[in-house]
Amino acid sequence: MNTEVCDESQALERAAASCRQRGASLTAIRREVLALLYRTPKGIKAYDLLEQMRQSRGNASPPTIYRALDFLIEHGLAHKIGRMNLFVACRHGNHSAPSLFLVCPKCNAVTELEDANVATTLYASLAATGHRLDSPEVEISAVCPQCAGN
């Protein structure tokens, strides 16, 4: 059995359950967009996502994709990596802290880091200087293990 497919299927079921708990619906289009995000762990641009969607839904349009992405982000199921204008599936549960993303400057790989200690320290340091986060995503330039070995 392909574990990746199983993991994706389980993740989509968890996402649908999370939406139901909030009184929202993971429609077929939203589910398909989220599935495509899971299949592209390095992230994907909206127009590349649109091209992939058109393979199964020839009538897919930019507003369709952007509405689905907005919904997924609003419900904590996806994130936007602003530095590269990429979208990624959230690989962790609901966040009470900001999402920390390690973005490799060499290959553009995106890794979501879930570390409560880092988030707590970040909040405390920001508060000590009178600052607050402007976005729920924090992007950190960090060379990935594959590129570090090259």
XYZ file of C-alpha atoms in Angstrom:
150
model
C 0.000 0.000 0.000
C 1.264 3.484 -0.848
C 1.697 5.233 2.505
C 1.802 8.675 0.882
C -1.671 8.157 -0.629
C -2.917 6.799 2.697
C -1.443 9.779 4.548
C -2.997 12.187 2.045
C -6.357 10.454 2.311
C -6.222 10.565 6.111
C -5.189 14.222 6.051
C -8.108 15.075 3.755
C -10.521 13.243 6.050
C -9.147 15.140 9.076
C -9.533 18.401 7.135
C -13.152 17.565 6.249
C -13.902 16.694 9.888
C -12.283 19.931 11.069
C -14.438 21.914 8.620
C -17.611 20.138 9.771
C -16.777 20.957 13.412
C -16.605 24.631 12.425
C -19.837 24.489 10.452
C -18.001 24.767 7.137
C -17.775 22.407 4.198
C -14.738 21.019 2.428
C -16.365 21.043 -1.009
C -15.076 18.877 -3.850
C -13.088 21.769 -5.327
C -11.576 22.757 -1.977
C -10.718 19.116 -1.304
C -9.064 18.786 -4.722
C -7.016 21.958 -4.191
C -5.937 20.723 -0.757
C -5.005 17.322 -2.230
C -2.838 19.048 -4.846
C -1.157 21.057 -2.085
C -0.386 17.834 -0.202
C 1.176 16.409 -3.357
C 3.516 19.403 -3.739
C 5.336 19.693 -0.399
C 7.703 22.370 -1.742
C 4.672 24.570 -2.396
C 2.944 25.652 -5.567
C 1.988 28.943 -7.184
C -1.711 29.621 -7.736
C -1.472 29.594 -11.534
C 0.430 26.289 -11.517
C -2.322 24.963 -9.275
C -4.873 26.241 -11.788
C -3.134 24.357 -14.613
C -3.235 21.143 -12.597
C -6.907 21.697 -11.722
C -7.746 22.183 -15.396
C -6.613 18.604 -16.050
C -9.584 17.338 -14.051
C -11.835 20.413 -14.280
C -11.430 22.089 -17.636
C -13.587 25.021 -16.529
C -11.450 25.905 -13.491
C -10.715 29.634 -13.365
C -8.430 31.853 -11.265
C -11.295 32.968 -8.975
C -12.140 29.311 -8.316
C -8.584 28.612 -7.190
C -8.202 31.794 -5.142
C -11.548 31.261 -3.362
C -10.528 27.707 -2.484
C -7.103 28.881 -1.266
C -8.664 31.688 0.804
C -10.997 29.166 2.450
C -8.171 26.713 3.167
C -6.001 29.454 4.677
C -8.888 30.861 6.730
C -9.534 27.396 8.187
C -5.870 26.678 8.932
C -5.564 23.974 6.290
C -3.064 25.809 4.076
C -0.530 28.598 4.305
C 0.805 31.217 1.931
C 4.572 31.624 1.742
C 4.714 35.289 0.797
C 8.396 35.444 -0.048
C 7.882 33.135 -3.022
C 4.123 33.531 -3.490
C 3.630 29.797 -2.881
C 0.865 27.889 -1.171
C 1.465 24.818 1.016
C -0.802 22.429 2.877
C -0.649 22.720 6.644
C 0.995 19.536 7.843
C 0.183 20.157 11.505
C -3.042 20.471 13.443
C -4.692 23.704 14.440
C -2.171 26.324 15.458
C -2.451 28.452 18.525
C 0.952 29.930 17.682
C 2.331 31.332 14.432
C 3.355 28.904 11.738
C 7.106 28.841 11.296
C 8.391 28.009 7.825
C 11.955 27.181 6.905
C 12.521 28.233 3.290
C 15.655 26.931 1.601
C 17.272 29.738 -0.430
C 18.996 27.179 -2.677
C 16.164 24.834 -3.740
C 13.085 26.701 -2.391
C 12.004 23.707 -0.279
C 9.498 24.725 2.378
C 9.347 22.955 5.752
C 6.756 23.769 8.392
C 8.373 23.792 11.829
C 6.187 23.119 14.826
C 8.063 24.041 17.973
C 6.133 25.581 20.866
C 9.349 26.741 22.559
C 10.443 28.717 19.501
C 6.981 30.276 19.146
C 6.839 31.201 22.839
C 10.302 32.755 22.688
C 9.399 34.630 19.514
C 6.239 36.095 21.086
C 8.120 37.085 24.258
C 10.935 38.723 22.286
C 8.492 40.638 20.109
C 6.468 41.795 23.115
C 9.645 42.931 24.894
C 10.390 45.261 21.995
C 6.793 46.433 21.629
C 6.233 44.563 18.381
C 3.614 42.040 17.310
C 3.398 39.702 14.346
C 1.737 41.104 11.259
C 1.096 37.674 9.741
C 0.399 34.211 11.148
C 3.220 32.855 8.968
C 6.846 33.462 9.877
C 9.330 32.664 7.117
C 12.937 31.888 7.960
C 15.639 31.474 5.340
C 17.405 28.206 6.220
C 19.425 25.843 4.026
C 17.695 22.428 3.935
C 19.549 19.193 4.831
C 19.790 18.115 1.164
C 21.388 21.396 0.076
C 23.588 21.589 3.163
C 25.111 18.245 2.141
C 25.991 19.517 -1.338
